[in-house]
Amino acid sequence: MSILTLQVGQCGNQTGSAFFNELYEEALRSPPALSSAILNTYFNFNGQKHSAKAVLVDMEPKVVNACLSQNKEWTYDPSAVFCKQEGSGNNWAFGYNVHGAKCKDKILNKIRKQLEMCDVLQGMLLYMSLAGGTGSGVGTCIAEMVQEEFDANLLSIAVWPYSFGEVILQNYNTALTLSHLVEAADGILLLENNWLYQTAISCLNVPKPDFTHINKLSASVLTSAFTPIIRPRQVASYSQFGENPLRAVYRNLCSNTGFPFLDIITTPLQSDQSIEFSNDTWSTLAKRCSQMLLTNTSEPSINWNMNITSPKRNKVLSSISILRGRESSTADLSSIPAMSESWTNFPYADYRTDIRCGSYEKRMTVINNSQAILEELDALIDKTFRMSQSGAYLHHYNKFGIETSHFFEYTFPCLEQVIANYASL
């Protein structure tokens, strides 16, 4: 059951590269059954090295070249790379209508060739940024291509920009990307830069996090979610693929039309120096995850003053839990499925394995479809709507084929409907 990864733009390629590096390190330190499952799911073997099952796309060569030249025990397939010498100017319209239109067939062929090397495809992961031009614009174009051309599930792992702003057009870019991904992707798993940055400071004790720290943190969280699960009966023998929680993500979290956004919670998150002193129990981890899910807060600032009867609690459509570490079968998780809406098709699932995740003796992850993004999404629409009403910067989009009417007739109505859907829970 192979998983193909699509890495688009600077952020998408850096995040994807960190993810594969974390996966490969996990394969090296894991028992044979899990090691085999990781390598079979995410890597091909070219006779000398394992190469990632991935397609790399960027409109500038710098980051892609860095991915190809990294001195690692695994590598990328150079034939699965599409790169140009011209960027997208941090403009969604340029990435979508110019680069996307010109490069569509070539990118599609590279995806098709990688798919031909996959035995049975479980799904695709699309790494992209919401704020820039290539990740957002070209990434959206690729998502739509996959939807049109392949009978495959696609999960977009999208990085939400810093609230204080990296790019002057980031609100427009984010709104355009999300409104198109709502239709093109099965689900959108959001990683917020603000959360990654603050978590690196407060939990990992990094005073001034840079891209390396942020990417490594996101890779750690994603690996805890999407590393294959090996059941106790499989540990002593080689398992070709194991079970991947991605299957439940598609089935449980992405099966309700109009509710596309996913959030991820992982605990513990600690510095290397602190891990050896950790003595977390499953009861403690379950309580933390449950409260973070209930209150839409995160470590170390979990809100412990709210309970499930509060009208202000985070309403949860569905969720899945992934537990990694010894005695995971003993964990009582009853408080988590109790939060899910009863009318959903698949309200809850959990995966448990006694094999630890990285350096953590016990680790718990909850991926959920809930109101977690509601406040940020509402604020985004408000900012973007006010900007567009004044006509600010719209000429950047008009000259590349995105008329002002596109925002008012498609982008805003689409996202406002999604907001209404979540608010109705």
Short mmCIF file of C-alpha atoms in Angstrom, two decimals:
data_model
loop_
_atom_site.label_atom_id
_atom_site.label_comp_id
_atom_site.label_asym_id
_atom_site.label_seq_id
_atom_site.Cartn_x
_atom_site.Cartn_y
_atom_site.Cartn_z
CA MET A 1 0.00 0.00 0.00
CA SER A 2 2.15 2.85 -1.26
CA ILE A 3 1.71 6.53 -0.46
CA LEU A 4 2.90 9.05 -3.04
CA THR A 5 4.02 12.47 -1.79
CA LEU A 6 3.80 15.64 -3.87
CA GLN A 7 6.06 18.48 -2.68
CA VAL A 8 5.31 21.92 -4.13
CA GLY A 9 7.15 25.19 -3.59
CA GLN A 10 9.83 26.10 -1.05
CA CYS A 11 7.75 25.29 2.01
CA GLY A 12 6.31 22.09 0.54
CA ASN A 13 9.71 20.76 -0.45
CA GLN A 14 11.37 21.62 2.84
CA THR A 15 8.52 20.14 4.90
CA GLY A 16 8.35 17.03 2.72
CA SER A 17 12.10 16.51 2.90
CA ALA A 18 12.05 16.76 6.70
CA PHE A 19 9.14 14.26 6.77
CA PHE A 20 11.04 11.69 4.69
CA ASN A 21 14.17 12.17 6.77
CA GLU A 22 12.19 11.52 9.96
CA LEU A 23 10.55 8.46 8.39
CA TYR A 24 13.87 6.99 7.29
CA GLU A 25 15.42 7.52 10.71
CA GLU A 26 12.37 5.80 12.18
CA ALA A 27 12.91 2.86 9.82
CA LEU A 28 16.55 2.54 10.91
CA ARG A 29 15.77 2.34 14.62
CA SER A 30 12.58 0.25 14.41
CA PRO A 31 12.04 -3.53 14.63
CA PRO A 32 12.18 -5.34 11.25
CA ALA A 33 8.39 -5.44 10.77
CA LEU A 34 7.94 -1.69 11.16
CA SER A 35 11.13 -0.86 9.25
CA SER A 36 9.91 -2.96 6.32
CA ALA A 37 6.46 -1.34 6.42
CA ILE A 38 7.90 2.21 6.38
CA LEU A 39 10.28 1.50 3.52
CA ASN A 40 7.67 -0.33 1.43
CA THR A 41 5.08 2.41 1.95
CA TYR A 42 7.18 5.53 1.40
CA PHE A 43 10.35 4.48 -0.48
CA ASN A 44 11.56 2.64 -3.57
CA PHE A 45 14.93 0.89 -3.71
CA ASN A 46 17.09 1.78 -6.72
CA GLY A 47 19.77 -0.86 -6.10
CA GLN A 48 22.00 1.44 -4.06
CA LYS A 49 19.78 3.67 -1.94
CA HIS A 50 16.17 4.00 -0.97
CA SER A 51 14.51 6.82 -2.90
CA ALA A 52 11.40 8.62 -1.67
CA LYS A 53 8.12 7.96 -3.47
CA ALA A 54 7.72 11.63 -4.26
CA VAL A 55 7.39 14.24 -6.99
CA LEU A 56 9.16 17.55 -6.35
CA VAL A 57 7.85 20.73 -8.00
CA ASP A 58 9.16 24.27 -7.71
CA MET A 59 9.51 27.24 -10.02
CA GLU A 60 12.94 28.10 -8.64
CA PRO A 61 15.79 25.58 -8.41
CA LYS A 62 17.42 26.48 -5.08
CA VAL A 63 15.35 24.42 -2.64
CA VAL A 64 14.86 21.47 -5.00
CA ASN A 65 18.61 21.32 -5.64
CA ALA A 66 19.19 21.32 -1.89
CA CYS A 67 16.80 18.37 -1.56
CA LEU A 68 18.60 16.45 -4.30
CA SER A 69 22.11 17.15 -2.99
CA GLN A 70 21.50 16.37 0.67
CA ASN A 71 23.98 13.89 2.10
CA LYS A 72 21.53 11.36 3.49
CA GLU A 73 21.22 7.60 3.47
CA TRP A 74 18.09 7.99 1.31
CA THR A 75 17.58 10.10 -1.79
CA TYR A 76 15.06 11.48 -4.28
CA ASP A 77 14.59 10.24 -7.82
CA PRO A 78 15.97 13.04 -10.07
CA SER A 79 13.55 12.05 -12.83
CA ALA A 80 10.65 12.90 -10.48
CA VAL A 81 11.63 16.57 -10.24
CA PHE A 82 10.08 19.47 -12.13
CA CYS A 83 11.82 22.80 -11.76
CA LYS A 84 12.09 26.13 -13.58
CA GLN A 85 14.29 29.20 -13.25
CA GLU A 86 11.47 31.65 -12.59
CA GLY A 87 9.47 32.05 -9.40
CA SER A 88 5.78 32.88 -8.96
CA GLY A 89 6.25 36.28 -7.32
CA ASN A 90 4.25 35.28 -4.23
CA ASN A 91 1.17 35.57 -6.42
CA TRP A 92 -1.45 32.79 -6.49
CA ALA A 93 -2.76 33.90 -9.88
CA PHE A 94 0.70 33.74 -11.47
CA GLY A 95 1.35 30.29 -10.03
CA TYR A 96 -2.09 28.97 -10.94
CA ASN A 97 -2.80 30.55 -14.33
CA VAL A 98 0.71 31.00 -15.75
CA HIS A 99 2.97 28.28 -14.34
CA GLY A 100 0.10 25.87 -13.76
CA ALA A 101 -1.24 26.18 -17.30
CA LYS A 102 2.20 25.97 -18.96
CA CYS A 103 3.60 23.14 -16.86
CA LYS A 104 0.50 21.03 -16.29
CA ASP A 105 1.24 18.22 -18.75
CA LYS A 106 4.90 17.83 -17.75
CA ILE A 107 4.07 17.69 -14.04
CA LEU A 108 1.24 15.28 -14.74
CA ASN A 109 3.59 12.93 -16.60
CA LYS A 110 6.01 12.86 -13.68
CA ILE A 111 3.18 12.03 -11.27
CA ARG A 112 1.93 9.32 -13.61
CA LYS A 113 5.39 7.71 -13.88
CA GLN A 114 5.73 7.60 -10.10
CA LEU A 115 2.28 6.09 -9.75
CA GLU A 116 3.25 3.35 -12.22
CA MET A 117 5.99 2.29 -9.80
CA CYS A 118 3.54 2.00 -6.89
CA ASP A 119 2.09 -1.44 -6.26
CA VAL A 120 -1.23 -0.48 -4.65
CA LEU A 121 -1.79 3.22 -4.04
CA GLN A 122 -3.26 4.08 -0.65
CA GLY A 123 -3.37 7.79 -1.33
CA MET A 124 -1.35 10.95 -1.95
CA LEU A 125 -0.01 13.63 0.38
CA LEU A 126 0.34 17.13 -1.05
CA TYR A 127 2.76 19.37 0.86
CA MET A 128 2.25 23.07 0.16
CA SER A 129 2.15 26.55 1.63
CA LEU A 130 -0.98 28.70 1.59
CA ALA A 131 0.83 32.05 1.51
CA GLY A 132 3.30 32.04 -1.40
CA GLY A 133 2.84 31.83 -5.16
CA THR A 134 4.18 28.44 -6.19
CA GLY A 135 3.04 26.39 -3.21
CA SER A 136 -0.42 27.91 -3.23
CA GLY A 137 -1.03 28.55 -6.94
CA VAL A 138 0.79 25.65 -8.57
CA GLY A 139 -0.12 23.42 -5.61
CA THR A 140 -3.82 24.16 -6.19
CA CYS A 141 -3.43 23.43 -9.89
CA ILE A 142 -1.80 20.07 -9.08
CA ALA A 143 -4.59 19.18 -6.64
CA GLU A 144 -7.15 19.81 -9.36
CA MET A 145 -5.12 17.77 -11.86
CA VAL A 146 -5.00 14.81 -9.48
CA GLN A 147 -8.75 15.04 -8.95
CA GLU A 148 -9.41 15.07 -12.70
CA GLU A 149 -6.86 12.50 -13.85
CA PHE A 150 -6.52 9.88 -11.11
CA ASP A 151 -8.85 7.77 -9.04
CA ALA A 152 -6.91 8.48 -5.85
CA ASN A 153 -7.45 10.07 -2.47
CA LEU A 154 -5.54 13.30 -1.87
CA LEU A 155 -4.77 14.86 1.52
CA SER A 156 -3.36 18.37 1.35
CA ILE A 157 -0.94 19.15 4.17
CA ALA A 158 -1.04 22.93 4.02
CA VAL A 159 1.01 25.37 6.07
CA TRP A 160 -1.03 28.33 7.35
CA PRO A 161 1.01 31.57 7.29
CA TYR A 162 2.18 33.56 10.29
CA SER A 163 -0.51 35.95 11.54
CA PHE A 164 1.96 38.86 11.51
CA GLY A 165 2.53 38.32 7.80
CA GLU A 166 5.35 37.05 5.63
CA VAL A 167 3.88 38.10 2.28
CA ILE A 168 1.77 41.18 1.56
CA LEU A 169 -0.60 39.10 -0.59
CA GLN A 170 -0.84 36.18 1.83
CA ASN A 171 -4.49 36.73 2.79
CA TYR A 172 -5.61 36.70 -0.84
CA ASN A 173 -3.38 33.70 -1.62
CA THR A 174 -4.67 31.75 1.37
CA ALA A 175 -8.33 32.44 0.62
CA LEU A 176 -7.95 31.50 -3.05
CA THR A 177 -6.07 28.30 -2.23
CA LEU A 178 -8.51 27.11 0.42
CA SER A 179 -11.59 27.83 -1.70
CA HIS A 180 -10.19 25.67 -4.52
CA LEU A 181 -8.84 22.91 -2.26
CA VAL A 182 -12.26 22.52 -0.66
CA GLU A 183 -13.37 21.08 -4.02
CA ALA A 184 -10.14 19.42 -5.19
CA ALA A 185 -8.76 17.64 -2.10
CA ASP A 186 -10.38 14.96 0.06
CA GLY A 187 -9.16 16.79 3.15
CA ILE A 188 -6.94 19.71 4.20
CA LEU A 189 -4.69 19.12 7.20
CA LEU A 190 -3.54 22.50 8.44
CA LEU A 191 -0.22 23.20 10.12
CA GLU A 192 -0.14 26.70 11.57
CA ASN A 193 3.20 28.50 11.51
CA ASN A 194 2.28 30.43 14.68
CA TRP A 195 1.71 27.17 16.55
CA LEU A 196 4.88 25.55 15.22
CA TYR A 197 6.97 28.60 16.17
CA GLN A 198 5.54 28.95 19.68
CA THR A 199 5.76 25.21 20.32
CA ALA A 200 9.43 25.17 19.32
CA ILE A 201 10.07 27.90 21.89
CA SER A 202 7.91 26.71 24.77
CA CYS A 203 8.11 22.90 24.43
CA LEU A 204 11.41 22.26 22.64
CA ASN A 205 13.31 25.09 24.39
CA VAL A 206 14.54 26.65 21.14
CA PRO A 207 14.98 30.42 21.83
CA LYS A 208 14.88 31.53 18.18
CA PRO A 209 13.42 28.84 15.92
CA ASP A 210 14.44 28.87 12.26
CA PHE A 211 13.15 26.90 9.25
CA THR A 212 15.15 23.84 10.30
CA HIS A 213 13.53 23.72 13.75
CA ILE A 214 10.04 24.37 12.35
CA ASN A 215 10.36 21.71 9.63
CA LYS A 216 11.76 19.13 12.04
CA LEU A 217 8.89 19.76 14.47
CA SER A 218 6.25 19.43 11.76
CA ALA A 219 7.95 16.24 10.51
CA SER A 220 7.94 14.79 14.03
CA VAL A 221 4.21 15.46 14.40
CA LEU A 222 3.35 14.07 10.96
CA THR A 223 5.52 10.99 11.44
CA SER A 224 3.69 10.18 14.66
CA ALA A 225 0.49 10.26 12.61
CA PHE A 226 1.43 8.54 9.35
CA THR A 227 4.05 5.96 10.27
CA PRO A 228 2.50 2.52 9.62
CA ILE A 229 1.01 0.68 12.58
CA ILE A 230 2.32 -2.80 13.42
CA ARG A 231 0.05 -4.91 15.59
CA PRO A 232 1.57 -7.19 18.25
CA ARG A 233 1.19 -10.32 16.11
CA GLN A 234 3.24 -8.68 13.33
CA VAL A 235 6.23 -7.52 15.38
CA ALA A 236 8.18 -10.76 15.19
CA SER A 237 7.78 -11.11 11.43
CA TYR A 238 8.25 -8.94 8.38
CA SER A 239 5.08 -7.10 7.39
CA GLN A 240 4.97 -5.66 3.92
CA PHE A 241 2.99 -2.52 4.76
CA GLY A 242 1.36 -2.71 8.19
CA GLU A 243 -1.71 -0.51 8.65
CA ASN A 244 -1.56 3.21 7.96
CA PRO A 245 -3.82 5.66 9.82
CA LEU A 246 -4.09 7.62 6.56
CA ARG A 247 -6.80 5.16 5.54
CA ALA A 248 -8.94 6.20 8.51
CA VAL A 249 -8.20 9.86 7.80
CA TYR A 250 -9.84 9.49 4.39
CA ARG A 251 -12.68 7.28 5.63
CA ASN A 252 -13.49 8.79 9.04
CA LEU A 253 -12.45 12.42 8.74
CA CYS A 254 -13.02 13.27 5.08
CA SER A 255 -16.34 11.56 4.36
CA ASN A 256 -18.65 14.46 5.27
CA THR A 257 -19.12 16.92 2.41
CA GLY A 258 -18.64 20.54 3.38
CA PHE A 259 -16.31 19.81 6.30
CA PRO A 260 -12.81 19.71 4.74
CA PHE A 261 -10.48 20.94 7.50
CA LEU A 262 -8.41 18.70 9.77
CA ASP A 263 -6.35 19.54 12.85
CA ILE A 264 -3.64 17.50 14.58
CA ILE A 265 -2.72 17.20 18.27
CA THR A 266 0.39 15.40 19.51
CA THR A 267 1.76 14.89 22.99
CA PRO A 268 4.38 14.85 24.37
CA LEU A 269 6.49 17.40 22.52
CA GLN A 270 9.79 17.79 24.36
CA SER A 271 13.40 18.77 23.84
CA ASP A 272 15.96 15.98 23.50
CA GLN A 273 17.28 16.85 26.94
CA SER A 274 13.85 16.52 28.55
CA ILE A 275 12.69 13.28 26.94
CA GLU A 276 14.85 11.03 29.11
CA PHE A 277 13.18 12.45 32.24
CA SER A 278 9.65 11.95 30.94
CA ASN A 279 7.42 9.57 32.89
CA ASP A 280 4.07 10.11 31.17
CA THR A 281 1.36 7.50 31.61
CA TRP A 282 -1.31 6.72 29.05
CA SER A 283 -3.86 8.19 31.41
CA THR A 284 -1.93 11.49 31.47
CA LEU A 285 -1.50 11.62 27.70
CA ALA A 286 -5.16 10.78 27.05
CA LYS A 287 -6.27 13.48 29.49
CA ARG A 288 -4.03 16.06 27.81
CA CYS A 289 -5.20 15.19 24.29
CA SER A 290 -8.83 15.15 25.37
CA GLN A 291 -8.58 18.60 26.96
CA MET A 292 -6.67 20.08 24.01
CA LEU A 293 -9.32 18.74 21.66
CA LEU A 294 -12.14 20.01 23.87
CA THR A 295 -10.74 23.53 24.26
CA ASN A 296 -8.77 23.97 21.02
CA THR A 297 -5.69 24.89 23.04
CA SER A 298 -2.19 23.42 23.04
CA GLU A 299 0.72 22.68 25.34
CA PRO A 300 1.94 24.24 27.55
CA SER A 301 -1.14 26.52 27.70
CA ILE A 302 -3.93 23.97 27.90
CA ASN A 303 -7.22 25.40 29.17
CA TRP A 304 -8.22 23.14 32.09
CA ASN A 305 -11.22 25.29 33.12
CA MET A 306 -13.64 24.04 30.46
CA ASN A 307 -15.63 20.81 30.34
CA ILE A 308 -17.74 19.00 27.78
CA THR A 309 -20.94 20.78 28.89
CA SER A 310 -19.54 24.21 28.03
CA PRO A 311 -21.28 25.90 25.06
CA LYS A 312 -17.88 27.37 24.06
CA ARG A 313 -16.16 24.01 23.69
CA ASN A 314 -14.66 22.91 20.39
CA LYS A 315 -17.33 20.91 18.53
CA VAL A 316 -15.85 17.75 17.00
CA LEU A 317 -17.25 16.08 13.91
CA SER A 318 -14.97 13.03 14.05
CA SER A 319 -11.48 12.04 15.18
CA ILE A 320 -8.90 9.28 15.17
CA SER A 321 -6.30 8.53 17.85
CA ILE A 322 -2.88 6.99 17.26
CA LEU A 323 -1.02 5.56 20.27
CA ARG A 324 2.60 4.43 20.02
CA GLY A 325 4.41 2.83 22.95
CA ARG A 326 4.31 -0.12 25.30
CA GLU A 327 1.00 -1.05 26.92
CA SER A 328 -0.93 1.18 24.51
CA SER A 329 -3.80 -1.31 24.62
CA THR A 330 -4.43 -0.37 28.28
CA ALA A 331 -5.18 3.29 27.56
CA ASP A 332 -8.70 4.49 28.31
CA LEU A 333 -9.71 6.84 25.49
CA SER A 334 -13.43 6.98 26.18
CA SER A 335 -13.47 10.76 26.64
CA ILE A 336 -12.36 11.39 23.04
CA PRO A 337 -15.07 9.57 21.03
CA ALA A 338 -17.62 11.05 23.47
CA MET A 339 -16.97 14.46 21.87
CA SER A 340 -17.82 13.37 18.31
CA GLU A 341 -21.12 14.19 16.65
CA SER A 342 -23.35 11.12 16.66
CA TRP A 343 -24.74 11.64 13.15
CA THR A 344 -21.44 11.32 11.26
CA ASN A 345 -20.72 8.28 9.09
CA PHE A 346 -17.53 7.29 10.96
CA PRO A 347 -17.26 9.28 14.21
CA TYR A 348 -14.14 7.68 15.73
CA ALA A 349 -11.31 5.19 15.27
CA ASP A 350 -8.07 4.44 17.06
CA TYR A 351 -4.79 2.76 16.21
CA ARG A 352 -2.50 1.28 18.86
CA THR A 353 0.93 -0.25 18.69
CA ASP A 354 3.47 -1.18 21.36
CA ILE A 355 6.33 0.06 19.18
CA ARG A 356 7.50 3.46 20.36
CA CYS A 357 7.70 6.56 18.18
CA GLY A 358 11.21 7.96 17.90
CA SER A 359 12.69 8.84 21.27
CA TYR A 360 9.34 8.95 23.04
CA GLU A 361 8.52 5.93 25.16
CA LYS A 362 4.83 6.77 24.83
CA ARG A 363 3.22 9.17 22.37
CA MET A 364 -0.35 9.99 21.44
CA THR A 365 -1.70 11.82 18.38
CA VAL A 366 -5.26 12.85 17.61
CA ILE A 367 -6.24 13.94 14.10
CA ASN A 368 -9.65 15.56 14.11
CA ASN A 369 -12.25 17.27 11.98
CA SER A 370 -13.62 19.99 14.21
CA GLN A 371 -14.23 23.70 14.66
CA ALA A 372 -10.53 24.22 15.43
CA ILE A 373 -9.92 26.42 12.38
CA LEU A 374 -13.19 28.38 12.62
CA GLU A 375 -11.81 31.49 14.35
CA GLU A 376 -8.76 31.80 12.05
CA LEU A 377 -10.83 31.16 8.93
CA ASP A 378 -13.41 33.76 9.94
CA ALA A 379 -10.66 36.32 10.61
CA LEU A 380 -9.03 35.52 7.26
CA ILE A 381 -12.27 36.11 5.34
CA ASP A 382 -12.90 39.34 7.23
CA LYS A 383 -9.42 40.71 6.41
CA THR A 384 -9.53 39.59 2.79
CA PHE A 385 -13.04 40.93 2.24
CA ARG A 386 -12.11 44.36 3.60
CA MET A 387 -8.97 44.45 1.45
CA SER A 388 -10.87 43.48 -1.69
CA GLN A 389 -13.63 46.02 -1.05
CA SER A 390 -11.00 48.77 -1.08
CA GLY A 391 -9.39 47.28 -4.18
CA ALA A 392 -6.04 46.83 -2.42
CA TYR A 393 -3.52 44.87 -4.50
CA LEU A 394 -6.18 43.29 -6.72
CA HIS A 395 -4.35 44.46 -9.85
CA HIS A 396 -1.70 41.80 -9.08
CA TYR A 397 -4.37 39.15 -9.67
CA ASN A 398 -6.27 40.90 -12.46
CA LYS A 399 -3.24 40.97 -14.75
CA PHE A 400 -2.86 37.18 -14.47
CA GLY A 401 -6.47 36.25 -15.16
CA ILE A 402 -8.14 36.36 -11.75
CA GLU A 403 -10.84 39.00 -11.94
CA THR A 404 -12.10 40.81 -8.87
CA SER A 405 -15.45 39.09 -9.36
CA HIS A 406 -13.76 35.71 -8.70
CA PHE A 407 -13.37 36.69 -5.05
CA PHE A 408 -16.97 37.84 -4.60
CA GLU A 409 -18.67 35.17 -6.70
CA TYR A 410 -16.55 32.11 -5.81
CA THR A 411 -13.91 32.49 -3.09
CA PHE A 412 -15.92 34.25 -0.38
CA PRO A 413 -19.21 32.32 -0.89
CA CYS A 414 -17.31 29.01 -0.84
CA LEU A 415 -15.46 29.71 2.42
CA GLU A 416 -18.45 31.39 4.06
CA GLN A 417 -20.44 28.23 3.42
CA VAL A 418 -17.71 26.15 5.06
CA ILE A 419 -17.74 28.51 8.06
CA ALA A 420 -21.52 28.15 8.29
CA ASN A 421 -21.19 24.36 8.17
CA TYR A 422 -18.77 24.25 11.09
CA ALA A 423 -20.68 26.89 13.06
CA SER A 424 -23.79 24.71 12.84
CA LEU A 425 -22.19 21.86 14.80
#
